[in-house]
Coordinates of C-alpha atoms in Angstrom, one line a residue:
M153 CA 123.3 -39.3 -74.5
E154 CA 125.4 -37.1 -77.7
L155 CA 127.0 -38.3 -80.7
R156 CA 130.3 -37.2 -79.8
H157 CA 130.5 -39.0 -76.1
L158 CA 129.8 -42.1 -78.9
R159 CA 133.3 -40.3 -81.0
Y160 CA 135.2 -39.9 -77.8
L161 CA 134.7 -43.1 -76.0
L162 CA 135.9 -44.3 -79.3
A163 CA 138.7 -42.5 -79.8
V164 CA 140.0 -43.0 -75.8
A165 CA 139.6 -46.9 -77.3
D166 CA 140.5 -46.6 -80.0
H167 CA 144.3 -44.7 -78.9
G168 CA 144.3 -46.3 -75.6
N169 CA 145.1 -42.8 -74.2
F170 CA 143.2 -39.2 -73.1
T171 CA 146.0 -37.2 -75.0
R172 CA 146.2 -38.6 -77.8
A173 CA 142.5 -39.4 -78.5
A174 CA 142.1 -35.7 -77.1
E175 CA 144.7 -34.5 -79.8
A176 CA 142.7 -36.4 -82.6
L177 CA 139.6 -34.9 -81.7
H178 CA 141.1 -31.7 -82.1
V179 CA 139.3 -31.0 -78.1
S180 CA 141.2 -30.2 -74.9
Q181 CA 142.1 -33.1 -72.8
P182 CA 140.0 -32.1 -69.5
T183 CA 137.3 -31.6 -71.8
L184 CA 137.3 -35.0 -73.3
S185 CA 137.4 -36.8 -69.9
Q186 CA 134.4 -34.3 -69.0
Q187 CA 132.2 -35.7 -71.2
I188 CA 133.4 -39.9 -71.0
R189 CA 132.4 -39.2 -67.2
Q190 CA 129.3 -37.7 -67.8
L191 CA 128.8 -40.6 -70.5
E192 CA 129.7 -43.2 -67.4
R193 CA 127.0 -41.2 -65.4
E194 CA 124.8 -41.9 -68.0
V195 CA 125.3 -45.3 -68.8
G196 CA 125.6 -46.6 -64.4
A197 CA 129.1 -48.1 -65.3
P198 CA 132.6 -47.2 -65.8
L199 CA 133.5 -47.6 -69.1
L200 CA 137.6 -47.1 -69.1
D201 CA 139.7 -48.6 -66.9
R202 CA 142.3 -45.5 -66.4
S203 CA 144.7 -47.4 -63.2
G204 CA 147.0 -48.3 -65.5
R205 CA 149.7 -47.2 -67.9
T206 CA 147.1 -47.5 -71.2
V207 CA 143.6 -46.8 -70.7
R208 CA 141.7 -49.8 -71.5
L209 CA 137.8 -50.8 -71.6
T210 CA 136.2 -52.7 -68.9
D211 CA 134.3 -55.2 -69.6
A212 CA 131.6 -52.6 -69.6
G213 CA 132.9 -50.2 -72.0
A214 CA 133.6 -53.3 -74.3
A215 CA 130.1 -54.1 -74.3
Y216 CA 129.1 -50.8 -75.2
A217 CA 132.1 -50.1 -77.7
G218 CA 131.1 -52.6 -80.0
H219 CA 127.3 -51.2 -80.5
A220 CA 129.1 -47.6 -80.0
R221 CA 130.4 -48.3 -82.9
L222 CA 128.2 -50.4 -84.9
A223 CA 125.8 -47.6 -84.4
M224 CA 128.6 -45.1 -85.8
Q225 CA 129.1 -47.0 -88.9
G226 CA 125.8 -47.1 -88.9
L227 CA 124.4 -44.0 -89.7
D228 CA 128.2 -42.9 -91.8
A229 CA 126.0 -45.2 -94.1
A230 CA 122.9 -44.1 -93.8
A231 CA 124.6 -40.5 -94.4
R232 CA 126.0 -42.6 -97.6
A233 CA 122.5 -43.9 -99.0
V234 CA 121.6 -39.9 -98.0
H235 CA 124.2 -38.1 -100.6
D236 CA 124.0 -40.7 -103.1
V237 CA 119.7 -40.5 -103.4
Q238 CA 120.6 -36.8 -103.2
D239 CA 122.0 -37.3 -106.7
L240 CA 120.7 -40.6 -107.9
S241 CA 124.4 -42.1 -108.3
R242 CA 123.1 -45.3 -106.3
G243 CA 120.1 -46.5 -104.7
H244 CA 117.2 -48.7 -105.6
L245 CA 113.8 -47.9 -107.1
R246 CA 110.5 -49.7 -106.4
I247 CA 107.8 -49.2 -109.5
A248 CA 104.4 -50.7 -109.8
M249 CA 102.3 -50.3 -112.9
T250 CA 98.4 -50.8 -114.0
P251 CA 99.1 -53.8 -116.6
T252 CA 97.4 -51.3 -119.6
I253 CA 100.8 -49.0 -118.3
T254 CA 103.2 -51.3 -118.5
A255 CA 102.5 -52.6 -121.7
Y256 CA 103.3 -49.1 -123.8
L257 CA 106.0 -47.1 -120.6
I258 CA 107.9 -50.0 -119.8
G259 CA 111.1 -50.3 -122.5
P260 CA 111.0 -46.5 -122.3
L261 CA 111.2 -45.4 -118.7
V262 CA 113.2 -47.9 -117.9
R263 CA 115.8 -47.9 -120.9
E264 CA 115.6 -43.5 -120.6
F265 CA 115.7 -44.0 -116.2
H266 CA 119.4 -46.5 -116.8
A267 CA 120.2 -44.0 -119.2
H268 CA 120.5 -41.6 -116.7
H269 CA 121.5 -43.3 -113.5
P270 CA 123.2 -46.3 -114.1
G271 CA 123.6 -47.3 -110.3
V272 CA 120.3 -47.4 -110.0
S273 CA 118.7 -50.4 -109.8
L274 CA 114.7 -50.8 -110.2
A275 CA 112.3 -53.1 -110.1
V276 CA 109.6 -53.0 -111.5
I277 CA 106.2 -54.9 -110.1
E278 CA 103.0 -55.0 -112.3
T279 CA 100.0 -54.7 -109.9
T280 CA 96.5 -53.1 -109.8
Q281 CA 95.7 -49.0 -109.2
D282 CA 93.6 -49.7 -106.2
L283 CA 97.1 -52.2 -104.9
I284 CA 99.6 -49.5 -105.9
E285 CA 98.1 -47.1 -103.6
A286 CA 98.1 -49.3 -100.6
D287 CA 101.9 -50.6 -101.1
L288 CA 102.9 -47.1 -101.4
L289 CA 100.8 -46.1 -98.2
A290 CA 102.4 -49.2 -96.7
D291 CA 106.3 -48.2 -98.2
R292 CA 106.0 -51.2 -99.8
I293 CA 107.0 -49.7 -103.3
D294 CA 108.5 -46.0 -104.2
L295 CA 106.7 -44.6 -106.7
G296 CA 103.7 -46.1 -108.6
I297 CA 102.4 -44.9 -112.5
A298 CA 98.1 -45.2 -113.2
F299 CA 95.4 -43.4 -114.3
A300 CA 94.6 -40.3 -113.2
G301 CA 91.3 -39.9 -110.9
R302 CA 90.1 -40.1 -107.0
H303 CA 93.2 -41.4 -105.1
A304 CA 93.2 -43.1 -101.2
A305 CA 94.0 -40.0 -98.5
G306 CA 97.9 -39.7 -98.5
V307 CA 98.7 -40.6 -102.1
T308 CA 99.5 -37.4 -103.9
A309 CA 98.9 -37.7 -107.6
S310 CA 100.5 -36.0 -110.4
A311 CA 99.4 -36.2 -114.1
L312 CA 102.9 -37.4 -116.0
F313 CA 101.2 -36.5 -119.9
S314 CA 97.2 -37.1 -121.1
E315 CA 95.1 -39.0 -123.7
T316 CA 92.5 -38.4 -125.7
L317 CA 91.1 -42.0 -126.8
S318 CA 88.9 -40.4 -130.2
H319 CA 86.2 -42.3 -131.4
W320 CA 86.3 -44.0 -135.4
H321 CA 82.9 -43.7 -136.7
C322 CA 83.3 -46.7 -140.4

């Protein structure tokens, strides 16, 4: 089954006519008919009743078209989500950080991020470095901020900054 089969079936169902559906899809009517027959063979049932003046969905066709419509809506939503994530105009970012980092960075980090990406919501979790790595690997968070050092396999680390601690003598 191909995505165009779903589009073709839904167009015929919406237009009630192969000719108008073919025009809307910018394909020839024989091509449209052939593709619908191919889909019906793959599904193993007639999806359209062609016996009347208008073409109607069979019971099997109505059941299939309902799922096809949901699938198309989901794919359209997925395409929009990818666009939104790529340009960071919308979305949700899950961040975890260690308590020490939270104390010093959370305010400036959230303020700066929100200034540049107001449509992206942030969820910030304070936890241990081990749990941050486990949550990254389990896809429960998108980003972890912790200390440098050895990391679990599958976790990629990048240094954000270095800070030197000094020892004061009195």
